[in-house]
């Protein structure tokens, strides 16, 4: 089992039990206690769980409802973000787009552009942008999740590495001035991080209510974001934090 897969399973175990020990995890995953300590250190560093003496404890952070429920939330804010994003994308661009209700709203608007190449792990986004011959769409392979209609896991991460993009367009669950951009799903955060690695420019989409909150899995630091597209201007303190890290706000 690869470290990323094991860490995902560790989070599932901690999530179910609330708290567990290094020894119990080492026995369950048949690895050394030192390997588990390294896993816990990495997960704690990203805010996914809390390290305690001899083990780990579940963090209580922002979580997400079903994809369909989220489709109905903040619809106008997502429409504003989609219009703003459309001005940043030009014909001929190659885009990574990850799974999310905000990126799906953006895909509906971007469908009106010409000659885009889009690489996505979202079946819904692929269907929206693949309706005509105006765009070239690549759907990443991997483990399929029916709720989000997405692919994820090791195969999806490996597939991302086959591409280079002008922009990684990412939706997130939370944005914090200290931690950065975060996601509520471990696999989705990993896909987003890999997209960032293979893109020239990182564009994060987040409506105002996602600012100043935290989720379990860090996607990137603030200074790794090139552009934040938000439906409204952030408050003064958050705007100053973004400016200090040279994040352009649209």
Short mmCIF file of C-alpha atoms in Angstrom, two decimals:
data_model
loop_
_atom_site.label_atom_id
_atom_site.label_comp_id
_atom_site.label_asym_id
_atom_site.label_seq_id
_atom_site.Cartn_x
_atom_site.Cartn_y
_atom_site.Cartn_z
CA UNK A 1 0.00 0.00 0.00
CA UNK A 2 1.37 3.39 -0.97
CA UNK A 3 1.77 6.05 1.77
CA UNK A 4 -1.02 8.24 0.37
CA UNK A 5 -3.42 5.28 0.32
CA UNK A 6 -2.44 4.25 3.84
CA UNK A 7 -2.89 7.80 5.12
CA UNK A 8 -6.34 7.93 3.59
CA UNK A 9 -7.25 4.69 5.36
CA UNK A 10 -5.79 6.01 8.63
CA UNK A 11 -8.11 9.00 8.39
CA UNK A 12 -11.05 6.68 7.89
CA UNK A 13 -10.07 4.69 10.99
CA UNK A 14 -9.60 7.81 13.12
CA UNK A 15 -12.85 9.23 11.78
CA UNK A 16 -14.77 6.11 12.80
CA UNK A 17 -13.12 5.59 16.20
CA UNK A 18 -12.63 9.21 17.19
CA UNK A 19 -9.21 8.38 18.63
CA UNK A 20 -6.67 5.59 18.24
CA UNK A 21 -3.07 4.69 19.09
CA UNK A 22 0.12 4.33 17.07
CA UNK A 23 0.40 0.69 18.12
CA UNK A 24 -3.14 -0.14 16.98
CA UNK A 25 -2.57 1.48 13.60
CA UNK A 26 0.81 -0.21 13.15
CA UNK A 27 -0.76 -3.60 13.80
CA UNK A 28 -3.75 -2.90 11.56
CA UNK A 29 -1.65 -1.76 8.59
CA UNK A 30 1.25 -4.14 9.25
CA UNK A 31 3.91 -1.44 9.25
CA UNK A 32 6.30 -0.14 11.89
CA UNK A 33 5.29 2.30 14.60
CA UNK A 34 7.80 4.77 13.14
CA UNK A 35 6.04 4.61 9.75
CA UNK A 36 2.72 5.37 11.45
CA UNK A 37 4.28 8.28 13.34
CA UNK A 38 5.49 9.75 10.04
CA UNK A 39 2.00 9.28 8.56
CA UNK A 40 0.39 10.99 11.55
CA UNK A 41 2.90 13.85 11.42
CA UNK A 42 2.07 14.48 7.77
CA UNK A 43 -1.68 14.28 8.33
CA UNK A 44 -1.48 16.55 11.37
CA UNK A 45 0.65 19.01 9.41
CA UNK A 46 -2.08 19.35 6.78
CA UNK A 47 -4.75 19.80 9.48
CA UNK A 48 -6.42 16.46 8.78
CA UNK A 49 -6.22 15.15 12.35
CA UNK A 50 -4.84 16.02 15.77
CA UNK A 51 -1.76 14.23 17.09
CA UNK A 52 -1.98 13.29 20.75
CA UNK A 53 0.45 11.43 22.98
CA UNK A 54 0.80 7.92 21.55
CA UNK A 55 -1.80 8.34 18.80
CA UNK A 56 -4.23 10.61 16.99
CA UNK A 57 -7.66 12.15 17.44
CA UNK A 58 -10.33 13.19 14.95
CA UNK A 59 -10.56 16.88 14.05
CA UNK A 60 -13.96 18.53 13.86
CA UNK A 61 -13.78 20.77 10.83
CA UNK A 62 -16.00 21.88 7.97
CA UNK A 63 -17.57 18.96 6.13
CA UNK A 64 -19.71 18.87 3.02
CA UNK A 65 -23.17 17.59 2.20
CA UNK A 66 -24.03 15.62 -0.93
CA UNK A 67 -23.17 17.04 -4.35
CA UNK A 68 -26.84 17.55 -5.20
CA UNK A 69 -27.49 19.47 -1.99
CA UNK A 70 -24.47 21.68 -2.65
CA UNK A 71 -25.70 22.42 -6.17
CA UNK A 72 -28.56 24.39 -4.63
CA UNK A 73 -26.38 26.39 -2.21
CA UNK A 74 -25.05 29.86 -3.14
CA UNK A 75 -26.17 29.49 -6.75
CA UNK A 76 -25.96 33.24 -7.47
CA UNK A 77 -22.48 33.48 -5.93
CA UNK A 78 -21.31 30.63 -8.17
CA UNK A 79 -22.81 32.36 -11.20
CA UNK A 80 -20.86 35.53 -10.37
CA UNK A 81 -17.65 33.52 -9.99
CA UNK A 82 -18.28 31.79 -13.31
CA UNK A 83 -18.65 35.11 -15.14
CA UNK A 84 -15.45 36.45 -13.57
CA UNK A 85 -13.52 33.30 -14.43
CA UNK A 86 -14.67 33.43 -18.04
CA UNK A 87 -12.77 36.73 -18.43
CA UNK A 88 -9.52 35.03 -17.36
CA UNK A 89 -9.70 32.20 -19.91
CA UNK A 90 -8.90 32.76 -23.58
CA UNK A 91 -9.33 30.53 -26.66
CA UNK A 92 -6.55 27.97 -26.94
CA UNK A 93 -5.99 27.65 -23.17
CA UNK A 94 -5.42 24.25 -21.58
CA UNK A 95 -7.22 23.89 -18.26
CA UNK A 96 -7.24 21.50 -15.35
CA UNK A 97 -10.67 21.58 -13.66
CA UNK A 98 -11.35 19.57 -10.53
CA UNK A 99 -14.66 18.27 -9.21
CA UNK A 100 -17.03 20.72 -7.55
CA UNK A 101 -20.32 22.54 -7.86
CA UNK A 102 -18.52 25.84 -8.48
CA UNK A 103 -16.29 24.42 -11.22
CA UNK A 104 -19.39 22.83 -12.76
CA UNK A 105 -21.10 26.24 -12.84
CA UNK A 106 -17.96 27.63 -14.48
CA UNK A 107 -17.94 24.83 -17.06
CA UNK A 108 -21.43 25.88 -18.17
CA UNK A 109 -20.13 29.38 -18.93
CA UNK A 110 -16.81 28.23 -20.42
CA UNK A 111 -18.73 26.03 -22.85
CA UNK A 112 -19.38 29.24 -24.78
CA UNK A 113 -15.65 29.78 -25.35
CA UNK A 114 -13.75 28.33 -28.31
CA UNK A 115 -10.85 25.90 -28.61
CA UNK A 116 -10.29 25.00 -24.97
CA UNK A 117 -8.47 21.84 -23.92
CA UNK A 118 -9.88 20.67 -20.60
CA UNK A 119 -8.49 17.95 -18.34
CA UNK A 120 -10.85 16.97 -15.52
CA UNK A 121 -11.71 14.22 -13.07
CA UNK A 122 -15.37 15.28 -13.14
CA UNK A 123 -17.72 13.33 -15.39
CA UNK A 124 -20.27 16.17 -15.16
CA UNK A 125 -17.74 18.79 -16.34
CA UNK A 126 -16.57 16.49 -19.15
CA UNK A 127 -20.17 16.09 -20.30
CA UNK A 128 -20.86 19.84 -20.24
CA UNK A 129 -17.73 20.80 -22.17
CA UNK A 130 -17.78 17.79 -24.46
CA UNK A 131 -21.22 18.49 -25.96
CA UNK A 132 -19.71 20.16 -29.04
CA UNK A 133 -16.54 19.88 -31.09
CA UNK A 134 -15.41 23.32 -29.87
CA UNK A 135 -13.33 21.80 -27.08
CA UNK A 136 -11.01 18.87 -26.51
CA UNK A 137 -11.84 17.15 -23.22
CA UNK A 138 -9.80 14.53 -21.36
CA UNK A 139 -11.41 12.63 -18.48
CA UNK A 140 -8.88 11.33 -15.98
CA UNK A 141 -9.00 7.63 -15.18
CA UNK A 142 -9.19 6.24 -11.66
CA UNK A 143 -11.58 5.01 -9.00
CA UNK A 144 -15.11 6.28 -9.69
CA UNK A 145 -17.27 7.93 -7.04
CA UNK A 146 -20.95 8.08 -7.96
CA UNK A 147 -22.05 10.92 -5.63
CA UNK A 148 -19.57 13.43 -7.03
CA UNK A 149 -19.36 11.67 -10.42
CA UNK A 150 -15.59 11.89 -10.22
CA UNK A 151 -12.46 9.81 -10.52
CA UNK A 152 -9.79 9.85 -7.82
CA UNK A 153 -7.05 7.74 -6.28
CA UNK A 154 -3.62 6.68 -7.49
CA UNK A 155 -4.60 6.19 -11.14
CA UNK A 156 -6.12 9.67 -11.36
CA UNK A 157 -3.01 11.23 -9.80
CA UNK A 158 -0.78 9.40 -12.26
CA UNK A 159 -2.98 10.54 -15.14
CA UNK A 160 -2.67 14.20 -14.14
CA UNK A 161 1.08 13.94 -14.63
CA UNK A 162 0.60 13.21 -18.34
CA UNK A 163 -0.54 16.81 -18.93
CA UNK A 164 0.68 20.39 -18.58
CA UNK A 165 -1.89 23.19 -18.32
CA UNK A 166 -2.08 26.95 -18.50
CA UNK A 167 -4.42 27.07 -15.51
CA UNK A 168 -5.41 24.75 -12.67
CA UNK A 169 -8.97 25.85 -11.88
CA UNK A 170 -9.89 24.52 -8.46
CA UNK A 171 -12.86 24.76 -6.15
CA UNK A 172 -12.18 24.43 -2.43
CA UNK A 173 -14.15 23.87 0.77
CA UNK A 174 -12.36 26.49 2.84
CA UNK A 175 -9.78 29.26 2.62
CA UNK A 176 -7.84 30.39 5.67
CA UNK A 177 -5.28 33.19 5.79
CA UNK A 178 -2.83 31.02 7.75
CA UNK A 179 -3.38 27.50 6.40
CA UNK A 180 -4.40 28.35 2.82
CA UNK A 181 -6.86 26.46 0.61
CA UNK A 182 -8.45 23.28 1.98
CA UNK A 183 -10.81 20.53 0.92
CA UNK A 184 -13.18 18.35 2.96
CA UNK A 185 -12.24 15.23 0.97
CA UNK A 186 -8.80 13.58 1.11
CA UNK A 187 -8.82 12.24 -2.46
CA UNK A 188 -10.08 15.50 -3.94
CA UNK A 189 -7.36 17.46 -2.16
CA UNK A 190 -4.73 15.14 -3.60
CA UNK A 191 -6.03 15.58 -7.14
CA UNK A 192 -6.05 19.36 -6.71
CA UNK A 193 -2.46 19.37 -5.42
CA UNK A 194 -1.31 17.30 -8.38
CA UNK A 195 -3.07 19.65 -10.81
CA UNK A 196 -1.23 22.59 -9.24
CA UNK A 197 2.09 20.82 -9.76
CA UNK A 198 1.47 20.54 -13.50
CA UNK A 199 -0.06 23.97 -14.20
CA UNK A 200 1.54 27.32 -14.97
CA UNK A 201 -1.13 29.23 -13.04
CA UNK A 202 -3.35 28.34 -10.07
CA UNK A 203 -6.86 29.80 -9.90
CA UNK A 204 -8.91 29.08 -6.76
CA UNK A 205 -12.68 29.58 -6.78
CA UNK A 206 -14.36 30.34 -3.46
CA UNK A 207 -17.48 32.31 -2.51
CA UNK A 208 -17.26 34.65 0.46
CA UNK A 209 -18.61 32.22 3.06
CA UNK A 210 -15.68 29.86 2.44
CA UNK A 211 -13.20 32.46 3.66
CA UNK A 212 -11.94 32.32 7.25
CA UNK A 213 -12.92 28.69 7.75
CA UNK A 214 -10.99 25.44 7.73
CA UNK A 215 -11.50 21.95 6.34
CA UNK A 216 -9.60 18.74 6.91
CA UNK A 217 -7.13 18.57 4.01
CA UNK A 218 -4.84 21.30 2.81
CA UNK A 219 -4.66 21.85 -0.95
CA UNK A 220 -2.06 24.63 -1.01
CA UNK A 221 -0.70 27.63 0.86
CA UNK A 222 -1.97 31.12 0.06
CA UNK A 223 1.30 32.01 -1.65
CA UNK A 224 0.80 29.11 -4.06
CA UNK A 225 -2.40 30.70 -5.39
CA UNK A 226 -2.05 33.08 -8.34
CA UNK A 227 -5.67 34.24 -8.55
CA UNK A 228 -8.62 34.01 -6.16
CA UNK A 229 -11.99 34.38 -7.86
CA UNK A 230 -14.66 35.32 -5.31
CA UNK A 231 -18.21 36.62 -5.65
CA UNK A 232 -17.46 39.56 -3.30
CA UNK A 233 -14.40 41.41 -2.07
CA UNK A 234 -12.86 39.82 1.04
CA UNK A 235 -12.82 41.87 4.23
CA UNK A 236 -9.86 44.17 4.89
CA UNK A 237 -7.86 41.73 7.02
CA UNK A 238 -8.22 38.86 4.56
CA UNK A 239 -7.49 41.15 1.62
CA UNK A 240 -4.27 42.26 3.31
CA UNK A 241 -3.24 38.63 3.85
CA UNK A 242 -3.85 37.89 0.17
CA UNK A 243 -1.97 40.99 -0.97
CA UNK A 244 1.00 40.12 1.24
CA UNK A 245 1.24 36.76 -0.56
CA UNK A 246 0.78 38.37 -3.99
CA UNK A 247 -2.60 36.72 -4.67
CA UNK A 248 -4.62 38.57 -7.29
CA UNK A 249 -8.31 38.87 -6.37
CA UNK A 250 -11.06 38.98 -8.97
#
